[in-house]
């Protein structure tokens, strides 16, 4: 594709936004900036590739080569941006390979929030999002992705983050769409006292496969990371989680935690969880935990014994299951309200036949 498709992405979601960037099939079709501390560049920029380094696989190389309009968002040193930056990325062309590419640079001491809404129409497509997050010394960035691709889309996403001294990154992901949707997350804590928090909520239905691969890499001393991924699978859907915490030889004083919880909502659903540790320094606190199982019978019995109908009891348990991870996400309230509504809609059709 040599030109941006002629497509109206629709109205910008309600809310106060520091900037709004709209990508259609990976092309930047609209950029609005409402805060002087934020700048948005389209096209080549020195920040592109500076966090990722070498592409982790061939599909990431494709994303780099085929991205039509890379976007770089930069937050000025020392600025505290009051409102989030919104990035809307939509795929509209049937059968297309879509490669949206984004870099976010938060300079020394700055604070910002970025929300990405990813979606596509209900047609075949291969989507290769590539995102780099660069958090400078004493800076803070919250980054939230809500992925709601159409049922036939395939997504293979890569996100690479670098956090400098005393910087803090909170990266959150909500994964609901796609036939097959994979996200690889690399979080590298390079500066002393850096923090990286990784969150995810996902809900598979029909024959979806949701695949997550995370790497928490502690390079410097006194760094902290906390990962919480929670998901539910219904119908014949599948989820896969593999995660690795690496503590480098110089990363003494590391605190690193990794938790993955999965609910199976049908006999045919399937979930797999494989957490791993690679520790090269003895002065650390690290743990990992994972669970895969159906709804807890005791919780269901407790609710039903107090007059809650069985179908409502299951809904309450699943909603409660997601409550803590959604509660830790820093996205604007309307965005999280839409996520909760999407989860409720999935619960509504849990017993209905979902087209493959």
GROMACS .gro file of C-alpha atoms in nm:
model
  356
    1UNK     CA    1   0.000   0.000   0.000
    2UNK     CA    2   0.157   0.331  -0.107
    3UNK     CA    3  -0.093   0.581   0.033
    4UNK     CA    4  -0.309   0.621   0.338
    5UNK     CA    5  -0.661   0.481   0.288
    6UNK     CA    6  -0.942   0.732   0.275
    7UNK     CA    7  -1.112   0.643   0.601
    8UNK     CA    8  -1.283   0.837   0.876
    9UNK     CA    9  -1.168   0.699   1.211
   10UNK     CA   10  -1.471   0.854   1.378
   11UNK     CA   11  -1.496   1.095   1.667
   12UNK     CA   12  -1.226   1.115   1.929
   13UNK     CA   13  -1.339   0.950   2.253
   14UNK     CA   14  -1.465   1.190   2.515
   15UNK     CA   15  -1.204   1.324   2.753
   16UNK     CA   16  -0.926   1.573   2.792
   17UNK     CA   17  -0.624   1.471   2.586
   18UNK     CA   18  -0.280   1.629   2.573
   19UNK     CA   19  -0.249   1.508   2.215
   20UNK     CA   20  -0.440   1.280   1.980
   21UNK     CA   21  -0.272   1.074   1.708
   22UNK     CA   22  -0.476   0.872   1.459
   23UNK     CA   23  -0.323   0.590   1.259
   24UNK     CA   24  -0.514   0.418   0.978
   25UNK     CA   25  -0.352   0.099   0.849
   26UNK     CA   26  -0.032   0.228   1.008
   27UNK     CA   27  -0.045   0.569   0.837
   28UNK     CA   28  -0.061   0.877   1.055
   29UNK     CA   29  -0.370   1.054   0.920
   30UNK     CA   30  -0.425   1.311   1.196
   31UNK     CA   31  -0.217   1.466   1.473
   32UNK     CA   32  -0.349   1.715   1.727
   33UNK     CA   33  -0.134   1.853   2.010
   34UNK     CA   34  -0.296   2.046   2.295
   35UNK     CA   35  -0.009   2.067   2.546
   36UNK     CA   36   0.316   2.253   2.480
   37UNK     CA   37   0.514   1.996   2.678
   38UNK     CA   38   0.427   1.728   2.423
   39UNK     CA   39   0.562   1.703   2.070
   40UNK     CA   40   0.468   1.454   1.801
   41UNK     CA   41   0.691   1.374   1.505
   42UNK     CA   42   0.596   1.156   1.209
   43UNK     CA   43   0.861   0.987   1.000
   44UNK     CA   44   1.225   0.926   1.083
   45UNK     CA   45   1.342   1.019   1.433
   46UNK     CA   46   1.654   0.939   1.631
   47UNK     CA   47   1.442   0.775   1.900
   48UNK     CA   48   1.325   0.500   1.667
   49UNK     CA   49   1.521   0.184   1.732
   50UNK     CA   50   1.716   0.330   2.023
   51UNK     CA   51   1.531   0.118   2.280
   52UNK     CA   52   1.460  -0.189   2.071
   53UNK     CA   53   1.814  -0.239   1.944
   54UNK     CA   54   1.818  -0.553   1.734
   55UNK     CA   55   1.474  -0.674   1.631
   56UNK     CA   56   1.378  -0.981   1.838
   57UNK     CA   57   1.238  -1.177   1.543
   58UNK     CA   58   1.161  -1.164   1.171
   59UNK     CA   59   0.814  -1.018   1.224
   60UNK     CA   60   0.957  -0.724   1.417
   61UNK     CA   61   1.196  -0.671   1.126
   62UNK     CA   62   0.892  -0.664   0.896
   63UNK     CA   63   0.726  -0.408   1.121
   64UNK     CA   64   1.030  -0.183   1.099
   65UNK     CA   65   1.063  -0.223   0.723
   66UNK     CA   66   0.693  -0.185   0.640
   67UNK     CA   67   0.575   0.082   0.883
   68UNK     CA   68   0.450   0.366   0.658
   69UNK     CA   69   0.453   0.644   0.919
   70UNK     CA   70   0.647   0.589   1.241
   71UNK     CA   71   0.532   0.821   1.517
   72UNK     CA   72   0.749   0.962   1.796
   73UNK     CA   73   0.590   1.124   2.099
   74UNK     CA   74   0.827   1.322   2.319
   75UNK     CA   75   0.753   1.477   2.660
   76UNK     CA   76   0.972   1.772   2.753
   77UNK     CA   77   1.218   1.748   3.041
   78UNK     CA   78   1.065   1.818   3.381
   79UNK     CA   79   0.710   1.858   3.249
   80UNK     CA   80   0.412   1.704   3.426
   81UNK     CA   81   0.151   1.652   3.157
   82UNK     CA   82  -0.193   1.677   3.312
   83UNK     CA   83  -0.388   1.480   3.053
   84UNK     CA   84  -0.305   1.159   2.868
   85UNK     CA   85  -0.191   1.130   2.509
   86UNK     CA   86  -0.428   0.923   2.295
   87UNK     CA   87  -0.306   0.707   2.005
   88UNK     CA   88  -0.581   0.550   1.795
   89UNK     CA   89  -0.470   0.275   1.557
   90UNK     CA   90  -0.727   0.117   1.327
   91UNK     CA   91  -0.695  -0.137   1.048
   92UNK     CA   92  -0.950  -0.097   0.770
   93UNK     CA   93  -0.822  -0.275   0.458
   94UNK     CA   94  -0.916  -0.644   0.418
   95UNK     CA   95  -0.615  -0.872   0.375
   96UNK     CA   96  -0.368  -0.597   0.460
   97UNK     CA   97  -0.044  -0.619   0.652
   98UNK     CA   98  -0.057  -0.330   0.898
   99UNK     CA   99   0.257  -0.211   1.078
  100UNK     CA  100   0.190   0.077   1.318
  101UNK     CA  101   0.512   0.195   1.484
  102UNK     CA  102   0.532   0.417   1.790
  103UNK     CA  103   0.811   0.554   2.009
  104UNK     CA  104   0.743   0.738   2.336
  105UNK     CA  105   1.024   0.937   2.496
  106UNK     CA  106   0.971   1.083   2.843
  107UNK     CA  107   1.266   1.306   2.921
  108UNK     CA  108   1.437   1.360   3.258
  109UNK     CA  109   1.195   1.421   3.543
  110UNK     CA  110   0.886   1.437   3.320
  111UNK     CA  111   0.554   1.264   3.386
  112UNK     CA  112   0.306   1.148   3.125
  113UNK     CA  113   0.040   0.895   3.037
  114UNK     CA  114  -0.019   0.740   2.694
  115UNK     CA  115  -0.327   0.541   2.596
  116UNK     CA  116  -0.331   0.328   2.280
  117UNK     CA  117  -0.660   0.204   2.139
  118UNK     CA  118  -0.597  -0.067   1.879
  119UNK     CA  119  -0.872  -0.212   1.663
  120UNK     CA  120  -0.966  -0.335   1.320
  121UNK     CA  121  -1.275  -0.421   1.123
  122UNK     CA  122  -1.395  -0.780   1.124
  123UNK     CA  123  -1.182  -0.902   0.833
  124UNK     CA  124  -0.856  -1.085   0.770
  125UNK     CA  125  -0.547  -0.880   0.847
  126UNK     CA  126  -0.199  -0.922   0.990
  127UNK     CA  127  -0.117  -0.646   1.238
  128UNK     CA  128   0.241  -0.593   1.356
  129UNK     CA  129   0.245  -0.313   1.616
  130UNK     CA  130   0.590  -0.210   1.735
  131UNK     CA  131   0.621   0.020   2.037
  132UNK     CA  132   0.929   0.158   2.214
  133UNK     CA  133   0.907   0.328   2.553
  134UNK     CA  134   1.203   0.531   2.677
  135UNK     CA  135   1.176   0.653   3.037
  136UNK     CA  136   1.459   0.884   3.138
  137UNK     CA  137   1.601   0.944   3.486
  138UNK     CA  138   1.337   1.028   3.750
  139UNK     CA  139   1.066   1.028   3.481
  140UNK     CA  140   0.731   0.853   3.508
  141UNK     CA  141   0.529   0.699   3.228
  142UNK     CA  142   0.204   0.507   3.235
  143UNK     CA  143   0.126   0.332   2.909
  144UNK     CA  144  -0.201   0.150   2.847
  145UNK     CA  145  -0.297  -0.054   2.542
  146UNK     CA  146  -0.652  -0.173   2.475
  147UNK     CA  147  -0.655  -0.423   2.189
  148UNK     CA  148  -0.993  -0.496   2.029
  149UNK     CA  149  -0.917  -0.626   1.681
  150UNK     CA  150  -1.179  -0.800   1.471
  151UNK     CA  151  -1.234  -1.170   1.508
  152UNK     CA  152  -1.039  -1.268   1.193
  153UNK     CA  153  -0.731  -1.052   1.254
  154UNK     CA  154  -0.391  -1.185   1.352
  155UNK     CA  155  -0.167  -0.967   1.562
  156UNK     CA  156   0.199  -1.011   1.651
  157UNK     CA  157   0.302  -0.714   1.866
  158UNK     CA  158   0.636  -0.619   2.017
  159UNK     CA  159   0.693  -0.368   2.294
  160UNK     CA  160   1.036  -0.273   2.422
  161UNK     CA  161   1.094  -0.046   2.722
  162UNK     CA  162   1.401   0.109   2.883
  163UNK     CA  163   1.389   0.272   3.227
  164UNK     CA  164   1.673   0.489   3.357
  165UNK     CA  165   1.778   0.578   3.712
  166UNK     CA  166   1.483   0.618   3.949
  167UNK     CA  167   1.243   0.621   3.657
  168UNK     CA  168   0.909   0.441   3.674
  169UNK     CA  169   0.716   0.269   3.398
  170UNK     CA  170   0.371   0.119   3.443
  171UNK     CA  171   0.271  -0.066   3.130
  172UNK     CA  172  -0.080  -0.210   3.106
  173UNK     CA  173  -0.241  -0.425   2.840
  174UNK     CA  174  -0.599  -0.529   2.779
  175UNK     CA  175  -0.632  -0.801   2.514
  176UNK     CA  176  -0.976  -0.891   2.387
  177UNK     CA  177  -0.966  -0.917   2.008
  178UNK     CA  178  -0.812  -1.110   1.725
  179UNK     CA  179  -0.816  -1.469   1.613
  180UNK     CA  180  -0.453  -1.506   1.719
  181UNK     CA  181  -0.299  -1.219   1.917
  182UNK     CA  182   0.054  -1.228   2.053
  183UNK     CA  183   0.237  -0.961   2.250
  184UNK     CA  184   0.604  -0.972   2.339
  185UNK     CA  185   0.702  -0.731   2.617
  186UNK     CA  186   1.062  -0.648   2.701
  187UNK     CA  187   1.119  -0.424   3.005
  188UNK     CA  188   1.485  -0.337   3.070
  189UNK     CA  189   1.568  -0.163   3.399
  190UNK     CA  190   1.898   0.002   3.321
  191UNK     CA  191   1.931   0.269   3.590
  192UNK     CA  192   1.975   0.230   3.961
  193UNK     CA  193   1.642   0.242   4.142
  194UNK     CA  194   1.437   0.198   3.822
  195UNK     CA  195   1.089   0.044   3.845
  196UNK     CA  196   0.890  -0.146   3.584
  197UNK     CA  197   0.531  -0.257   3.654
  198UNK     CA  198   0.361  -0.478   3.395
  199UNK     CA  199  -0.014  -0.544   3.401
  200UNK     CA  200  -0.249  -0.733   3.171
  201UNK     CA  201  -0.611  -0.841   3.158
  202UNK     CA  202  -0.735  -1.071   2.881
  203UNK     CA  203  -1.049  -1.263   2.797
  204UNK     CA  204  -1.067  -1.520   2.519
  205UNK     CA  205  -1.383  -1.657   2.362
  206UNK     CA  206  -1.475  -1.875   2.063
  207UNK     CA  207  -1.155  -2.017   1.919
  208UNK     CA  208  -0.928  -1.723   1.999
  209UNK     CA  209  -0.566  -1.771   2.100
  210UNK     CA  210  -0.406  -1.502   2.319
  211UNK     CA  211  -0.032  -1.534   2.362
  212UNK     CA  212   0.191  -1.330   2.596
  213UNK     CA  213   0.568  -1.336   2.632
  214UNK     CA  214   0.733  -1.113   2.891
  215UNK     CA  215   1.093  -1.035   2.980
  216UNK     CA  216   1.174  -0.841   3.300
  217UNK     CA  217   1.543  -0.761   3.271
  218UNK     CA  218   1.717  -0.620   3.581
  219UNK     CA  219   2.047  -0.470   3.475
  220UNK     CA  220   2.120  -0.215   3.751
  221UNK     CA  221   2.118  -0.235   4.133
  222UNK     CA  222   1.811  -0.167   4.348
  223UNK     CA  223   1.563  -0.209   4.065
  224UNK     CA  224   1.207  -0.333   4.105
  225UNK     CA  225   0.955  -0.501   3.880
  226UNK     CA  226   0.608  -0.632   3.949
  227UNK     CA  227   0.411  -0.825   3.688
  228UNK     CA  228   0.045  -0.920   3.722
  229UNK     CA  229  -0.129  -1.086   3.426
  230UNK     CA  230  -0.483  -1.216   3.473
  231UNK     CA  231  -0.701  -1.381   3.211
  232UNK     CA  232  -1.012  -1.585   3.148
  233UNK     CA  233  -1.079  -1.826   2.863
  234UNK     CA  234  -1.419  -1.950   2.753
  235UNK     CA  235  -1.554  -2.154   2.461
  236UNK     CA  236  -1.262  -2.327   2.289
  237UNK     CA  237  -1.023  -2.036   2.334
  238UNK     CA  238  -0.664  -2.064   2.451
  239UNK     CA  239  -0.418  -1.848   2.638
  240UNK     CA  240  -0.045  -1.889   2.666
  241UNK     CA  241   0.181  -1.705   2.906
  242UNK     CA  242   0.558  -1.741   2.920
  243UNK     CA  243   0.765  -1.502   3.130
  244UNK     CA  244   1.125  -1.462   3.232
  245UNK     CA  245   1.278  -1.253   3.508
  246UNK     CA  246   1.650  -1.200   3.453
  247UNK     CA  247   1.869  -1.053   3.727
  248UNK     CA  248   2.211  -0.953   3.593
  249UNK     CA  249   2.532  -0.992   3.797
  250UNK     CA  250   2.541  -0.620   3.894
  251UNK     CA  251   2.172  -0.599   3.990
  252UNK     CA  252   2.207  -0.648   4.363
  253UNK     CA  253   1.909  -0.540   4.572
  254UNK     CA  254   1.660  -0.641   4.303
  255UNK     CA  255   1.294  -0.692   4.389
  256UNK     CA  256   1.112  -0.881   4.115
  257UNK     CA  257   0.774  -1.049   4.114
  258UNK     CA  258   0.577  -1.229   3.845
  259UNK     CA  259   0.219  -1.351   3.882
  260UNK     CA  260  -0.007  -1.505   3.619
  261UNK     CA  261  -0.361  -1.619   3.705
  262UNK     CA  262  -0.599  -1.789   3.463
  263UNK     CA  263  -0.965  -1.885   3.485
  264UNK     CA  264  -1.105  -2.163   3.267
  265UNK     CA  265  -1.472  -2.099   3.202
  266UNK     CA  266  -1.545  -2.408   2.992
  267UNK     CA  267  -1.425  -2.764   2.963
  268UNK     CA  268  -1.282  -2.702   2.616
  269UNK     CA  269  -1.092  -2.384   2.701
  270UNK     CA  270  -0.721  -2.418   2.762
  271UNK     CA  271  -0.460  -2.206   2.937
  272UNK     CA  272  -0.089  -2.254   2.982
  273UNK     CA  273   0.143  -2.060   3.210
  274UNK     CA  274   0.521  -2.091   3.224
  275UNK     CA  275   0.703  -1.842   3.451
  276UNK     CA  276   1.082  -1.853   3.475
  277UNK     CA  277   1.367  -1.699   3.676
  278UNK     CA  278   1.730  -1.647   3.581
  279UNK     CA  279   1.917  -1.503   3.880
  280UNK     CA  280   2.284  -1.411   3.863
  281UNK     CA  281   2.314  -1.226   4.196
  282UNK     CA  282   2.236  -1.361   4.544
  283UNK     CA  283   2.125  -1.032   4.703
  284UNK     CA  284   1.772  -1.026   4.556
  285UNK     CA  285   1.406  -1.087   4.636
  286UNK     CA  286   1.232  -1.265   4.352
  287UNK     CA  287   0.923  -1.481   4.316
  288UNK     CA  288   0.691  -1.614   4.054
  289UNK     CA  289   0.351  -1.775   4.071
  290UNK     CA  290   0.093  -1.904   3.828
  291UNK     CA  291  -0.245  -2.075   3.844
  292UNK     CA  292  -0.483  -2.226   3.590
  293UNK     CA  293  -0.822  -2.353   3.701
  294UNK     CA  294  -1.200  -2.320   3.695
  295UNK     CA  295  -1.406  -2.086   3.911
  296UNK     CA  296  -1.350  -2.164   4.275
  297UNK     CA  297  -1.635  -2.382   4.407
  298UNK     CA  298  -1.619  -2.227   4.752
  299UNK     CA  299  -1.671  -1.877   4.612
  300UNK     CA  300  -1.959  -1.997   4.398
  301UNK     CA  301  -2.116  -2.184   4.692
  302UNK     CA  302  -2.078  -1.882   4.921
  303UNK     CA  303  -2.270  -1.661   4.679
  304UNK     CA  304  -2.537  -1.919   4.593
  305UNK     CA  305  -2.593  -1.996   4.962
  306UNK     CA  306  -2.688  -1.632   5.004
  307UNK     CA  307  -2.949  -1.642   4.732
  308UNK     CA  308  -2.744  -1.535   4.432
  309UNK     CA  309  -2.858  -1.729   4.121
  310UNK     CA  310  -2.584  -1.958   3.976
  311UNK     CA  311  -2.540  -1.755   3.656
  312UNK     CA  312  -2.507  -1.432   3.853
  313UNK     CA  313  -2.265  -1.595   4.097
  314UNK     CA  314  -2.031  -1.690   3.813
  315UNK     CA  315  -2.047  -1.338   3.672
  316UNK     CA  316  -1.966  -1.186   4.010
  317UNK     CA  317  -1.668  -1.416   4.059
  318UNK     CA  318  -1.524  -1.336   3.716
  319UNK     CA  319  -1.579  -0.963   3.761
  320UNK     CA  320  -1.408  -0.980   4.098
  321UNK     CA  321  -1.124  -1.179   3.945
  322UNK     CA  322  -1.041  -0.888   3.712
  323UNK     CA  323  -1.109  -0.612   3.964
  324UNK     CA  324  -0.762  -0.584   4.115
  325UNK     CA  325  -0.567  -0.578   3.789
  326UNK     CA  326  -0.806  -0.327   3.629
  327UNK     CA  327  -0.793  -0.123   3.949
  328UNK     CA  328  -0.417  -0.086   3.910
  329UNK     CA  329  -0.442   0.049   3.554
  330UNK     CA  330  -0.406   0.425   3.527
  331UNK     CA  331  -0.609   0.480   3.208
  332UNK     CA  332  -0.890   0.738   3.210
  333UNK     CA  333  -1.214   0.621   3.367
  334UNK     CA  334  -1.412   0.611   3.037
  335UNK     CA  335  -1.149   0.383   2.882
  336UNK     CA  336  -1.163   0.142   3.174
  337UNK     CA  337  -1.544   0.161   3.175
  338UNK     CA  338  -1.544   0.041   2.815
  339UNK     CA  339  -1.312  -0.245   2.909
  340UNK     CA  340  -1.540  -0.351   3.192
  341UNK     CA  341  -1.839  -0.331   2.957
  342UNK     CA  342  -1.658  -0.550   2.703
  343UNK     CA  343  -1.588  -0.808   2.973
  344UNK     CA  344  -1.953  -0.798   3.078
  345UNK     CA  345  -2.059  -0.851   2.716
  346UNK     CA  346  -1.837  -1.159   2.696
  347UNK     CA  347  -1.994  -1.294   3.010
  348UNK     CA  348  -2.339  -1.235   2.858
  349UNK     CA  349  -2.260  -1.458   2.563
  350UNK     CA  350  -2.050  -1.709   2.750
  351UNK     CA  351  -2.305  -1.986   2.702
  352UNK     CA  352  -2.398  -1.887   2.350
  353UNK     CA  353  -2.234  -2.035   2.048
  354UNK     CA  354  -1.962  -1.801   1.926
  355UNK     CA  355  -1.881  -1.826   1.556
  356UNK     CA  356  -1.535  -1.964   1.486
   0.00000   0.00000   0.00000
